[in-house]
Coordinates of C-alpha atoms in Angstrom, one line a residue:
Chain A
X176 CA 91.0 -22.8 -27.7
X177 CA 88.3 -25.6 -28.2
X178 CA 86.9 -24.6 -31.2
X179 CA 86.1 -26.4 -34.1
X180 CA 87.7 -23.1 -36.3
X181 CA 91.1 -23.4 -34.6
X182 CA 92.3 -24.3 -37.6
X183 CA 91.4 -21.6 -39.5
X184 CA 92.2 -18.8 -36.5
X185 CA 95.9 -19.8 -36.3
X186 CA 96.1 -19.3 -39.9
X187 CA 94.8 -16.0 -39.6
X188 CA 97.1 -14.9 -36.4
X189 CA 99.4 -11.8 -38.1
X190 CA 97.5 -10.8 -40.4
X191 CA 96.7 -7.5 -38.6
X192 CA 93.5 -6.7 -41.1
X193 CA 92.4 -3.1 -40.1
X194 CA 88.5 -3.7 -39.2
X195 CA 86.5 -0.6 -39.1
X196 CA 83.6 -1.0 -36.3
X197 CA 81.0 1.9 -36.6
X198 CA 79.3 2.5 -33.8
X199 CA 80.8 -1.5 -31.8
X200 CA 78.1 -2.9 -29.6
X201 CA 79.5 -3.6 -26.2
X202 CA 79.0 -7.4 -26.5
X203 CA 81.4 -7.7 -29.5
X204 CA 84.3 -5.6 -27.6
X205 CA 85.8 -8.6 -26.0
X206 CA 85.9 -10.6 -28.9
X207 CA 87.5 -7.8 -31.0
X208 CA 89.7 -7.4 -28.3
X209 CA 90.6 -11.1 -28.3
X210 CA 91.3 -11.4 -32.3
X211 CA 94.0 -7.7 -31.9
X212 CA 95.3 -10.1 -29.2
X213 CA 96.1 -12.8 -31.8
X214 CA 97.0 -10.4 -34.5
X215 CA 93.9 -11.1 -36.9
X216 CA 92.7 -8.0 -37.2
X217 CA 93.4 -4.0 -35.7
X218 CA 90.2 -2.6 -34.8
X219 CA 89.4 1.0 -35.5
X220 CA 86.2 2.2 -33.7
X221 CA 84.1 4.7 -35.4
X222 CA 81.7 6.4 -33.0
X223 CA 80.3 4.9 -29.9
X224 CA 82.4 3.3 -27.6
X225 CA 85.7 5.7 -26.9
X226 CA 86.5 5.5 -23.2
X227 CA 87.1 1.3 -24.1
X228 CA 88.8 1.8 -27.1
X229 CA 90.9 4.6 -25.8
X230 CA 91.9 2.6 -22.7
X231 CA 93.1 -0.7 -24.9
X232 CA 94.9 1.9 -27.1
X233 CA 92.5 1.1 -30.6
X234 CA 92.0 3.6 -33.4
X235 CA 89.1 5.2 -32.7
X236 CA 87.5 8.3 -34.7
X237 CA 84.8 10.1 -33.2
X238 CA 81.6 10.9 -35.1
X239 CA 78.2 12.7 -34.4
X240 CA 75.8 10.5 -35.6
X241 CA 75.2 6.5 -36.6
X242 CA 74.9 7.7 -39.8
X243 CA 78.2 9.2 -39.7
X244 CA 80.2 6.6 -38.2
X245 CA 78.9 4.3 -41.1
X246 CA 79.6 6.5 -43.8
X247 CA 83.2 7.1 -42.2
X248 CA 83.6 3.4 -42.1
X249 CA 83.0 3.4 -45.7
X250 CA 85.2 5.9 -46.4
X251 CA 87.7 4.2 -44.7
X252 CA 87.8 1.4 -46.6
X253 CA 87.1 2.9 -50.4
X254 CA 90.4 4.6 -49.5
X255 CA 92.3 1.8 -48.3
X256 CA 92.5 2.7 -44.6
X257 CA 90.5 -0.4 -43.7
X258 CA 90.6 -4.1 -44.8
X259 CA 87.3 -5.2 -43.6
X260 CA 83.5 -4.0 -42.1
X261 CA 81.6 -5.1 -39.3
X262 CA 78.3 -3.9 -38.9
X263 CA 78.6 -2.9 -35.6
X264 CA 75.5 -0.8 -33.9
X265 CA 74.4 0.0 -37.5
X266 CA 70.5 -1.0 -37.9
X267 CA 70.4 -3.9 -40.9
X268 CA 68.3 -1.7 -43.6
X269 CA 70.5 1.6 -43.4
X270 CA 73.7 -0.8 -43.6
X271 CA 72.7 -2.7 -46.4
X272 CA 71.5 0.2 -48.1
X273 CA 74.9 2.1 -47.3
X274 CA 77.5 -0.7 -48.5
X275 CA 75.2 -1.4 -51.8
X276 CA 75.3 2.1 -52.9
X277 CA 76.5 2.3 -56.1
X278 CA 78.8 5.8 -55.4
X279 CA 79.6 5.5 -51.8
X280 CA 79.2 1.6 -51.1
X281 CA 81.2 -1.2 -51.4
X282 CA 79.8 -2.6 -54.8
X283 CA 82.3 -4.0 -57.1
X284 CA 81.4 -5.5 -60.6
X285 CA 80.5 -9.0 -59.0
X286 CA 77.4 -9.8 -56.9
X287 CA 77.3 -9.8 -53.4
X288 CA 75.9 -12.8 -51.5
X289 CA 76.6 -14.3 -47.6
X290 CA 77.9 -17.3 -46.9
X291 CA 77.8 -19.4 -43.6
X292 CA 80.4 -21.6 -42.5
X293 CA 80.3 -24.3 -39.9
X294 CA 81.3 -28.0 -38.9
X295 CA 79.0 -30.6 -39.6
X296 CA 78.7 -33.5 -37.0
X297 CA 81.6 -36.3 -38.4
X298 CA 83.8 -33.8 -40.8
X299 CA 87.4 -32.3 -39.9
X300 CA 87.1 -30.0 -42.8
X301 CA 84.2 -27.0 -42.6
X302 CA 81.4 -26.7 -45.1
X303 CA 80.1 -23.4 -46.7
X304 CA 76.3 -22.3 -47.3
X305 CA 75.3 -19.6 -49.8
X306 CA 73.9 -17.7 -50.1
X307 CA 72.1 -17.0 -46.6
X308 CA 71.0 -13.3 -46.8
X309 CA 71.2 -11.8 -50.3
X310 CA 69.2 -13.0 -52.9
X311 CA 66.1 -13.6 -52.5
X312 CA 65.2 -15.0 -56.1
X313 CA 69.2 -15.2 -57.6
X314 CA 69.3 -15.6 -61.4
X315 CA 71.5 -18.1 -62.7
X316 CA 74.3 -15.9 -63.7
X317 CA 73.8 -14.7 -59.5
X318 CA 74.0 -18.4 -58.8
X319 CA 77.4 -18.3 -60.6
X320 CA 78.7 -15.4 -59.0
X321 CA 77.7 -16.7 -55.5
X322 CA 79.8 -20.3 -56.3
X323 CA 82.8 -18.1 -57.8
X324 CA 83.0 -16.2 -54.2
X325 CA 82.0 -19.5 -52.5
X326 CA 84.8 -21.2 -54.0
X327 CA 87.3 -17.9 -53.3
X328 CA 86.1 -18.5 -49.6
X329 CA 87.3 -22.2 -49.8
X330 CA 90.4 -21.3 -50.8
X331 CA 90.9 -18.2 -48.5
X332 CA 90.3 -20.5 -45.4
X333 CA 93.0 -22.9 -47.0
X334 CA 91.5 -25.6 -48.9
X335 CA 91.3 -26.9 -52.3
X336 CA 89.1 -28.4 -55.2
X337 CA 85.8 -28.0 -53.2
X338 CA 83.0 -30.3 -54.4
X339 CA 80.1 -28.2 -53.9
X340 CA 76.4 -29.5 -54.1
X341 CA 73.7 -27.5 -55.9
X342 CA 70.7 -28.1 -54.2
X343 CA 67.5 -28.8 -55.1
X344 CA 64.0 -30.8 -54.2
X345 CA 65.1 -33.9 -56.3
X346 CA 67.7 -35.2 -57.8
X347 CA 65.7 -34.9 -61.3
X348 CA 65.5 -32.2 -63.8
X349 CA 62.0 -30.7 -63.4
X350 CA 61.1 -28.0 -65.5
X351 CA 58.5 -26.7 -63.3
X352 CA 61.2 -26.4 -60.5
X353 CA 63.5 -23.7 -60.7
X354 CA 66.0 -25.3 -58.4
X355 CA 66.3 -28.4 -60.3
X356 CA 67.0 -26.4 -63.7
X357 CA 69.6 -24.4 -62.5
X358 CA 71.1 -26.8 -60.3
X359 CA 71.6 -29.2 -63.8
X360 CA 73.3 -26.1 -65.3
X361 CA 75.5 -25.0 -63.3
X362 CA 76.4 -28.3 -62.9
X363 CA 76.7 -28.8 -66.7
X364 CA 79.5 -25.6 -66.7
X365 CA 81.4 -27.6 -64.0
X366 CA 81.5 -30.3 -66.4
X367 CA 82.8 -28.2 -68.9
X368 CA 85.4 -26.6 -66.5
X369 CA 84.2 -23.6 -66.3
X370 CA 84.6 -23.5 -62.4
X371 CA 88.3 -24.3 -63.1
X372 CA 88.7 -27.2 -60.5
X373 CA 85.9 -27.1 -58.6
X374 CA 83.2 -29.7 -59.0
X375 CA 79.5 -28.8 -59.2
X376 CA 77.1 -31.7 -59.2
X377 CA 73.6 -30.8 -59.6
X378 CA 70.6 -31.3 -58.8
X379 CA 71.0 -32.9 -55.4
X380 CA 68.4 -33.7 -52.7
X381 CA 69.5 -32.3 -49.7
X382 CA 69.7 -36.0 -48.0
X383 CA 72.0 -37.2 -50.9
X384 CA 74.5 -34.2 -50.8
X385 CA 74.9 -34.6 -47.2
X386 CA 74.4 -38.2 -46.4
X387 CA 76.3 -41.2 -48.0
X388 CA 74.2 -43.4 -46.8
X389 CA 70.7 -41.6 -48.3
X390 CA 72.9 -41.1 -51.7
X391 CA 73.6 -45.2 -51.9
X392 CA 70.0 -45.9 -51.1
X393 CA 69.0 -43.5 -53.9
X394 CA 71.7 -44.7 -56.2
X395 CA 73.4 -41.3 -56.7
X396 CA 76.8 -41.9 -57.8
X397 CA 79.5 -38.7 -57.7
X398 CA 82.0 -37.5 -55.5
X399 CA 79.8 -35.0 -54.2
X400 CA 77.1 -37.0 -52.4
X401 CA 77.5 -37.1 -48.8
X402 CA 80.6 -35.6 -49.3
X403 CA 80.0 -32.0 -50.2
X404 CA 82.3 -29.0 -48.9
X405 CA 80.0 -26.0 -50.3
X406 CA 76.1 -26.2 -50.5
X407 CA 74.5 -24.1 -53.0
X408 CA 71.3 -22.9 -51.6
X409 CA 68.2 -22.4 -54.1
X410 CA 67.3 -18.5 -52.3
X411 CA 69.2 -16.6 -49.6
X412 CA 65.6 -18.1 -47.6
X413 CA 66.3 -21.7 -47.3
X414 CA 69.9 -20.9 -47.0
X415 CA 69.5 -18.6 -43.6
X416 CA 67.0 -21.2 -42.6
X417 CA 69.2 -24.0 -43.0
X418 CA 72.3 -22.4 -41.2
X419 CA 69.5 -21.2 -38.3
X420 CA 68.1 -24.8 -37.9
X421 CA 71.8 -26.0 -37.7
X422 CA 72.7 -23.9 -35.0
X423 CA 69.3 -24.4 -32.6
X424 CA 68.4 -27.9 -33.3
X425 CA 71.9 -29.5 -34.0
X426 CA 73.9 -26.8 -31.6
X427 CA 76.7 -26.1 -34.0
X428 CA 78.6 -22.9 -34.1
X429 CA 78.2 -20.8 -37.1
X430 CA 80.3 -18.2 -38.4
X431 CA 80.4 -16.4 -41.8
X432 CA 81.1 -13.0 -43.9
X433 CA 79.5 -10.9 -46.6
X434 CA 81.3 -11.8 -50.1
X435 CA 81.7 -10.5 -53.5
X436 CA 81.9 -7.0 -52.7
X437 CA 85.5 -4.9 -53.1
X438 CA 86.3 -5.9 -49.2
X439 CA 85.0 -8.9 -46.9
X440 CA 82.0 -7.9 -44.4
X441 CA 80.7 -9.5 -41.2
X442 CA 76.7 -8.4 -40.6
X443 CA 75.2 -9.0 -37.0
X444 CA 73.6 -12.5 -37.8
X445 CA 71.7 -13.6 -35.1
X446 CA 72.4 -16.9 -34.6
X447 CA 76.2 -16.2 -34.6
X448 CA 77.8 -16.3 -31.0
X449 CA 80.6 -14.9 -29.8
X450 CA 82.4 -17.9 -30.9
X451 CA 81.0 -18.3 -33.9
X452 CA 81.4 -14.0 -34.1
X453 CA 85.2 -14.6 -33.3
X454 CA 85.6 -16.9 -36.3
X455 CA 83.9 -14.9 -38.8
X456 CA 86.6 -12.3 -38.0
X457 CA 89.4 -14.8 -39.1
X458 CA 87.3 -15.5 -42.4
X459 CA 87.0 -12.1 -43.3
X460 CA 90.8 -11.5 -42.7
X461 CA 91.4 -14.7 -44.6
X462 CA 89.1 -13.3 -47.7
X463 CA 90.5 -9.6 -47.1
X464 CA 94.2 -11.4 -47.7
X465 CA 93.4 -13.8 -50.0
X466 CA 89.7 -14.1 -51.2
X467 CA 89.1 -10.7 -52.9
X468 CA 87.4 -11.0 -56.4
X469 CA 88.7 -8.2 -58.5
X470 CA 88.4 -9.2 -62.3
Chain B
X102 CA 49.5 -36.4 -25.3
X103 CA 51.3 -38.9 -27.6
X104 CA 54.5 -37.4 -27.9
X105 CA 57.5 -40.1 -28.7
X106 CA 57.8 -42.8 -31.7
X107 CA 57.9 -45.5 -28.7
X108 CA 54.6 -44.5 -27.8
X109 CA 53.3 -44.6 -31.3
X110 CA 54.5 -48.5 -31.6
X111 CA 53.4 -49.2 -28.5
X112 CA 49.6 -47.7 -29.4
X113 CA 49.8 -49.3 -33.0
X114 CA 50.4 -52.6 -31.1
X115 CA 47.3 -52.4 -29.6
X116 CA 45.0 -51.5 -32.8
X117 CA 43.4 -53.5 -34.8
X118 CA 45.4 -54.9 -38.1
X119 CA 44.9 -52.2 -40.6
X120 CA 44.3 -52.5 -44.4
X121 CA 46.7 -51.4 -46.4
X122 CA 47.1 -50.4 -49.8
X123 CA 50.9 -50.8 -51.2
X124 CA 51.5 -49.1 -54.6
X125 CA 54.0 -50.8 -56.3
X126 CA 56.3 -52.3 -53.8
X127 CA 60.0 -52.9 -56.1
X128 CA 62.4 -52.0 -53.7
X129 CA 63.8 -54.6 -50.8
X130 CA 64.3 -52.2 -48.4
X131 CA 60.5 -51.3 -48.6
X132 CA 59.3 -54.5 -49.3
X133 CA 60.9 -56.0 -46.1
X134 CA 59.2 -52.7 -43.9
X135 CA 56.2 -53.8 -45.2
X136 CA 56.7 -57.2 -44.4
X137 CA 57.9 -56.6 -41.1
X138 CA 54.6 -53.9 -40.7
X139 CA 52.8 -56.9 -41.0
X140 CA 54.3 -59.6 -38.7
X141 CA 53.9 -57.0 -36.3
X142 CA 50.1 -57.0 -36.9
X143 CA 50.4 -53.3 -38.1
X144 CA 48.9 -54.0 -41.0
X145 CA 47.3 -56.4 -43.7
X146 CA 48.5 -55.8 -47.2
X147 CA 46.8 -55.4 -50.4
X148 CA 49.3 -54.8 -53.6
X149 CA 49.1 -53.1 -56.3
X150 CA 51.5 -53.0 -59.4
X151 CA 53.5 -55.4 -61.6
X152 CA 53.9 -58.9 -60.8
X153 CA 56.2 -60.2 -62.3
X154 CA 58.7 -57.2 -60.3
X155 CA 57.2 -57.6 -56.8
X156 CA 57.6 -61.7 -57.0
X157 CA 61.6 -60.8 -58.0
X158 CA 61.6 -58.4 -54.8
X159 CA 59.5 -61.1 -52.6
X160 CA 61.6 -63.9 -53.6
X161 CA 64.7 -62.0 -52.7
X162 CA 63.4 -61.2 -49.0
X163 CA 61.5 -64.4 -48.4
X164 CA 58.4 -62.6 -48.7
X165 CA 55.1 -64.7 -49.4
X166 CA 53.0 -62.4 -51.5
X167 CA 50.6 -64.5 -52.8
X168 CA 49.6 -64.8 -49.1
X169 CA 47.7 -61.5 -49.9
X170 CA 45.4 -59.7 -52.0
X171 CA 46.7 -58.9 -55.1
X172 CA 46.3 -56.3 -58.2
X173 CA 48.1 -56.5 -61.8
X174 CA 48.6 -53.2 -62.8
X175 CA 51.3 -51.8 -65.0
X176 CA 50.6 -48.4 -65.3
X177 CA 52.1 -46.3 -62.7
X178 CA 49.5 -43.7 -62.5
X179 CA 46.7 -46.1 -62.7
X180 CA 48.8 -48.0 -59.7
X181 CA 48.4 -45.5 -57.6
X182 CA 44.8 -44.2 -58.8
X183 CA 43.1 -47.7 -57.9
X184 CA 44.8 -47.5 -54.1
X185 CA 43.9 -44.3 -53.5
X186 CA 40.1 -44.9 -55.2
X187 CA 40.0 -47.7 -52.9
X188 CA 41.3 -45.4 -49.5
X189 CA 38.5 -43.0 -50.3
X190 CA 35.5 -45.7 -50.5
X191 CA 36.8 -47.1 -47.7
X192 CA 38.0 -50.6 -49.1
X193 CA 41.2 -50.1 -47.2
X194 CA 42.5 -47.8 -44.4
X195 CA 45.5 -46.7 -45.7
X196 CA 48.1 -46.2 -48.5
X197 CA 51.7 -46.4 -48.5
X198 CA 53.6 -45.6 -51.3
X199 CA 56.0 -48.2 -53.0
X200 CA 58.5 -47.4 -56.5
X201 CA 56.1 -44.7 -58.3
X202 CA 57.3 -41.2 -58.3
X203 CA 55.4 -39.3 -55.4
X204 CA 53.9 -36.6 -58.1
X205 CA 51.5 -39.6 -59.1
X206 CA 50.4 -40.2 -55.4
X207 CA 49.4 -36.3 -55.3
X208 CA 47.6 -36.5 -58.3
X209 CA 45.6 -39.3 -57.0
X210 CA 45.3 -37.4 -53.6
X211 CA 44.1 -34.4 -55.4
X212 CA 41.6 -36.4 -57.6
X213 CA 39.8 -37.7 -54.9
X214 CA 39.6 -35.1 -52.7
X215 CA 38.2 -32.9 -55.7
X216 CA 35.6 -35.8 -56.2
X217 CA 34.3 -35.7 -53.0
X218 CA 34.8 -31.4 -52.9
X219 CA 36.3 -32.0 -49.6
X220 CA 38.4 -28.4 -49.7
X221 CA 41.4 -30.3 -48.5
X222 CA 44.4 -29.0 -49.7
X223 CA 47.3 -31.9 -50.0
X224 CA 50.4 -31.9 -48.0
X225 CA 53.0 -33.3 -46.8
X226 CA 53.8 -33.6 -42.6
X227 CA 56.9 -34.4 -41.4
X228 CA 57.2 -35.3 -37.6
X229 CA 60.4 -34.9 -35.7
X230 CA 61.0 -36.6 -32.3
X231 CA 64.0 -34.7 -30.6
X232 CA 65.7 -35.6 -27.7
X233 CA 64.7 -33.6 -24.9
X234 CA 61.3 -32.5 -26.1
X235 CA 58.8 -35.1 -25.4
X236 CA 56.2 -33.9 -28.2
X237 CA 56.4 -34.0 -31.8
X238 CA 57.3 -30.9 -33.9
X239 CA 55.5 -31.4 -37.6
X240 CA 57.5 -29.5 -40.3
X241 CA 55.0 -28.8 -43.1
X242 CA 54.4 -28.8 -46.1
X243 CA 57.4 -30.3 -47.2
X244 CA 56.7 -32.2 -50.3
X245 CA 53.8 -30.6 -52.4
X246 CA 53.3 -27.2 -53.1
X247 CA 56.7 -25.8 -54.7
X248 CA 55.1 -22.1 -53.5
X249 CA 52.5 -22.1 -51.5
X250 CA 50.0 -19.2 -51.9
X251 CA 48.0 -18.0 -48.6
X252 CA 45.5 -20.7 -49.4
X253 CA 47.6 -23.8 -49.1
X254 CA 49.1 -22.1 -46.4
X255 CA 46.0 -21.5 -44.5
X256 CA 44.8 -25.6 -45.4
X257 CA 48.4 -27.0 -44.8
X258 CA 48.3 -25.2 -41.2
X259 CA 44.8 -26.7 -40.7
X260 CA 46.1 -30.2 -41.6
X261 CA 48.5 -30.2 -39.2
X262 CA 46.7 -29.0 -36.5
X263 CA 44.2 -31.8 -37.3
X264 CA 46.9 -34.3 -36.8
X265 CA 48.4 -33.0 -33.6
X266 CA 44.9 -33.1 -32.8
X267 CA 44.7 -36.5 -33.4
X268 CA 47.7 -37.5 -30.9
X269 CA 46.1 -35.1 -27.9
X270 CA 48.1 -32.3 -28.7
X271 CA 44.8 -29.5 -28.9
X272 CA 46.2 -26.3 -28.7
X273 CA 49.7 -26.2 -31.2
X274 CA 51.6 -23.2 -31.3
X275 CA 53.0 -22.2 -34.9
X276 CA 56.0 -20.4 -36.5
X277 CA 54.9 -19.4 -40.1
X278 CA 59.3 -19.2 -40.9
X279 CA 60.7 -16.6 -43.3
X280 CA 63.8 -15.7 -43.8
X281 CA 62.9 -11.7 -44.0
X282 CA 65.7 -9.7 -41.8
X283 CA 64.5 -6.3 -41.9
X284 CA 66.4 -5.8 -45.3
X285 CA 64.9 -5.2 -48.6
X286 CA 61.5 -5.2 -49.4
X287 CA 59.5 -7.7 -47.0
X288 CA 59.4 -11.5 -48.7
X289 CA 56.4 -13.3 -49.4
X290 CA 56.8 -15.4 -47.0
X291 CA 57.0 -13.1 -44.6
X292 CA 53.9 -10.5 -45.5
X293 CA 51.8 -14.1 -45.6
X294 CA 53.1 -14.6 -42.0
X295 CA 51.8 -11.6 -40.2
X296 CA 48.5 -12.5 -42.2
X297 CA 48.4 -15.6 -40.9
X298 CA 49.0 -14.3 -37.4
X299 CA 45.9 -11.9 -37.4
X300 CA 43.9 -14.9 -38.8
X301 CA 44.9 -16.9 -36.0
X302 CA 44.3 -14.2 -33.6
X303 CA 40.2 -14.0 -35.0
X304 CA 40.0 -17.8 -34.6
X305 CA 40.1 -18.3 -38.4
X306 CA 42.8 -21.1 -38.1
X307 CA 40.9 -23.0 -35.7
X308 CA 42.5 -24.0 -32.0
X309 CA 46.0 -23.0 -32.5
X310 CA 48.0 -19.9 -32.3
X311 CA 50.6 -18.1 -34.8
X312 CA 54.0 -16.8 -32.8
X313 CA 55.2 -13.6 -33.7
X314 CA 58.6 -14.6 -34.1
X315 CA 59.3 -15.4 -37.9
X316 CA 62.4 -17.5 -37.6
X317 CA 64.2 -19.6 -34.9
X318 CA 66.5 -16.8 -33.8
X319 CA 64.0 -14.7 -32.7
X320 CA 62.3 -17.5 -30.8
X321 CA 65.5 -18.8 -28.9
X322 CA 67.6 -15.7 -28.8
X323 CA 66.7 -14.2 -25.2
X324 CA 68.6 -11.5 -26.3
X325 CA 67.6 -9.7 -29.1
X326 CA 69.1 -10.4 -31.9
X327 CA 72.3 -12.2 -30.2
X328 CA 72.8 -15.7 -29.2
X329 CA 75.2 -15.6 -26.0
X330 CA 75.9 -19.4 -26.6
X331 CA 74.7 -22.8 -27.5
X332 CA 74.5 -23.9 -24.0
X333 CA 71.6 -21.2 -23.6
X334 CA 69.3 -22.5 -26.5
X335 CA 66.5 -23.9 -24.5
X336 CA 64.5 -26.6 -27.0
X337 CA 61.6 -26.4 -25.3
X338 CA 60.5 -22.8 -26.7
X339 CA 60.5 -24.5 -30.1
X340 CA 57.3 -24.4 -31.3
X341 CA 54.7 -27.6 -31.9
X342 CA 53.8 -26.5 -36.4
X343 CA 56.9 -25.1 -38.3
X344 CA 54.9 -23.9 -41.7
X345 CA 58.1 -23.5 -44.0
X346 CA 57.6 -20.8 -47.0
X347 CA 58.4 -23.3 -49.9
X348 CA 59.5 -26.4 -50.9
X349 CA 62.8 -25.6 -51.4
X350 CA 63.6 -24.6 -48.2
X351 CA 61.3 -27.2 -46.5
X352 CA 62.5 -30.3 -48.0
X353 CA 66.6 -29.0 -46.4
X354 CA 65.1 -28.6 -43.0
X355 CA 63.2 -31.5 -42.8
X356 CA 65.9 -33.9 -44.0
X357 CA 68.5 -32.7 -41.5
X358 CA 67.7 -35.9 -39.5
X359 CA 70.3 -37.0 -42.1
X360 CA 73.1 -35.4 -39.5
X361 CA 71.4 -34.0 -36.5
X362 CA 69.9 -36.2 -33.5
X363 CA 66.2 -36.2 -34.4
X364 CA 64.0 -38.4 -36.0
X365 CA 61.8 -38.1 -39.1
X366 CA 58.4 -39.6 -39.8
X367 CA 56.4 -38.4 -42.6
X368 CA 52.8 -38.5 -43.4
X369 CA 50.2 -37.5 -45.5
X370 CA 46.6 -36.9 -44.1
X371 CA 43.6 -37.1 -46.5
X372 CA 39.9 -36.5 -45.3
X373 CA 39.8 -40.6 -45.8
X374 CA 42.7 -41.3 -43.7
X375 CA 46.6 -41.4 -43.9
X376 CA 48.7 -42.2 -47.3
X377 CA 52.8 -42.8 -46.0
X378 CA 55.3 -41.7 -48.7
X379 CA 58.6 -43.1 -47.8
X380 CA 61.3 -40.9 -49.5
X381 CA 63.5 -43.6 -51.6
X382 CA 66.5 -42.7 -49.3
X383 CA 64.4 -44.0 -46.4
X384 CA 65.4 -47.1 -44.5
X385 CA 63.4 -49.8 -43.1
X386 CA 62.8 -48.9 -39.6
X387 CA 61.9 -45.4 -40.6
X388 CA 59.3 -47.1 -42.8
X389 CA 57.9 -49.3 -40.5
X390 CA 57.8 -46.4 -38.0
X391 CA 55.9 -44.2 -40.3
X392 CA 53.4 -47.3 -41.0
X393 CA 52.7 -47.1 -37.0
X394 CA 51.9 -43.2 -37.3
X395 CA 49.3 -44.6 -40.2
X396 CA 47.7 -47.1 -38.0
X397 CA 47.5 -44.6 -35.0
X398 CA 46.4 -41.9 -37.4
X399 CA 43.7 -44.3 -39.1
X400 CA 42.3 -45.4 -36.0
X401 CA 42.0 -42.1 -34.2
X402 CA 40.4 -40.6 -37.4
X403 CA 38.1 -43.8 -37.8
X404 CA 36.9 -43.3 -34.3
X405 CA 36.3 -39.9 -34.5
X406 CA 38.1 -39.0 -31.2
X407 CA 40.6 -35.9 -30.9
X408 CA 42.5 -37.4 -27.5

């Protein structure tokens, strides 16, 4: 299998995490089947494609409506009969409302956030970009939780001591620009050991975070500059568009998972290829095994 | 249509040398770019700033700064103001920022535009040359407006359309980017995008069209909501102008040239001529490229030709 995600996929083999998929799209069946063959997941199809799932010998639960399929999936997760949830054929707004419902959803005491995982050119280890979906205007406490979730994800996929770039539009603190202030505070929290052995540095402009040459030209010297493992963006819009440009202009495979909930959730991101969706399954399995924050 | 950077250098070489107000050149890499741009015949510098600092850097790179007109000024805002008023009075053709904060330069431009009541919004236009695409793609505003309102977005679009017009692209396509994905309340960027589509349809944004798509996935995916393979990406679908929702997103996207196979050139187009605003991380070649772009823009603005 020629993919930069090979190591992550290998690591997730044999975990056989139970994956609940309401109204599975026919395009996803192939990768789910492949992930099941590798022992990454064991699928439970809910509603939709009965003939296909039955033929392959996977679990299938028949429900009438789409809504019924989504609530059945959530019921399986809440009663610990499934470990991972996939969006499947449920439209994004009703899916998000269902999983974020305080009574019947998957909310934990944590704030949810979406993380994209991809491999940048010239780097052997992956990078995480977060939050790429949820928070339009995250508060500082939400950013703190987004970082905590990303650190846990970084550990779950097999790495230690992440170097985190708290991005902003420049390296200086400008009280008019929120991202510079938030990043400075998070960086100070890191300096005082509040993120344990993860290192948060900011505010960092993207050029300094991503390129050693740029950091050198700007005279920015710290262990994160030019070498970030995790990119904390100011808001979900920036994160989403950042990841999207890497995919379409840079032709990079992107994967990802929704974090900070009682279970990992895989969304239908429109810039994930089948390879990216396969990697997302592996990542979600690793998060289900090692990455859920319970406090 | 002028669509790649080699062409820009070629055209700049054929233009008369442009007088350039250089604001506080105190960095060797930057001053080397000024020196080489002068040697290429692109520009004739007029240097404003602290002469002790300028002498030190000039000596380190073997540049005879005394051969040029010099204006001693130690206050950084005053350096910028002097350069900009020279541009607006027609005393120089272009301005380039050296080692002063960009905010000072924007302040000077805003002051001068207000003085002549041009109604122009100051914005930074970043152009990408992308392999396989023989036209520039502009990202804007990637420098001035932190959270631009609709009026600023309209003016920004007009500025980008004007610049592409100078380069011979008469009817550019525009994508007003938004991260809104149909979940929750539509974001401001999405609401603005819908209004911009309407305005463009009514012809109120000039000669351009605003795409119905508000993100790259919608532009590139042939099967809605799904990217089949990376090989299926057809780069020619990329619009000519990408309006970013705000500075945080725009700054990230436009600087991805540090890891992607694209070349970036940025410029501020005022109503009296171009202003070059190199980032502190930019290299000499990149700055020379921006000088060349400035020369072409200045030449064509003076001629008033849009071809």
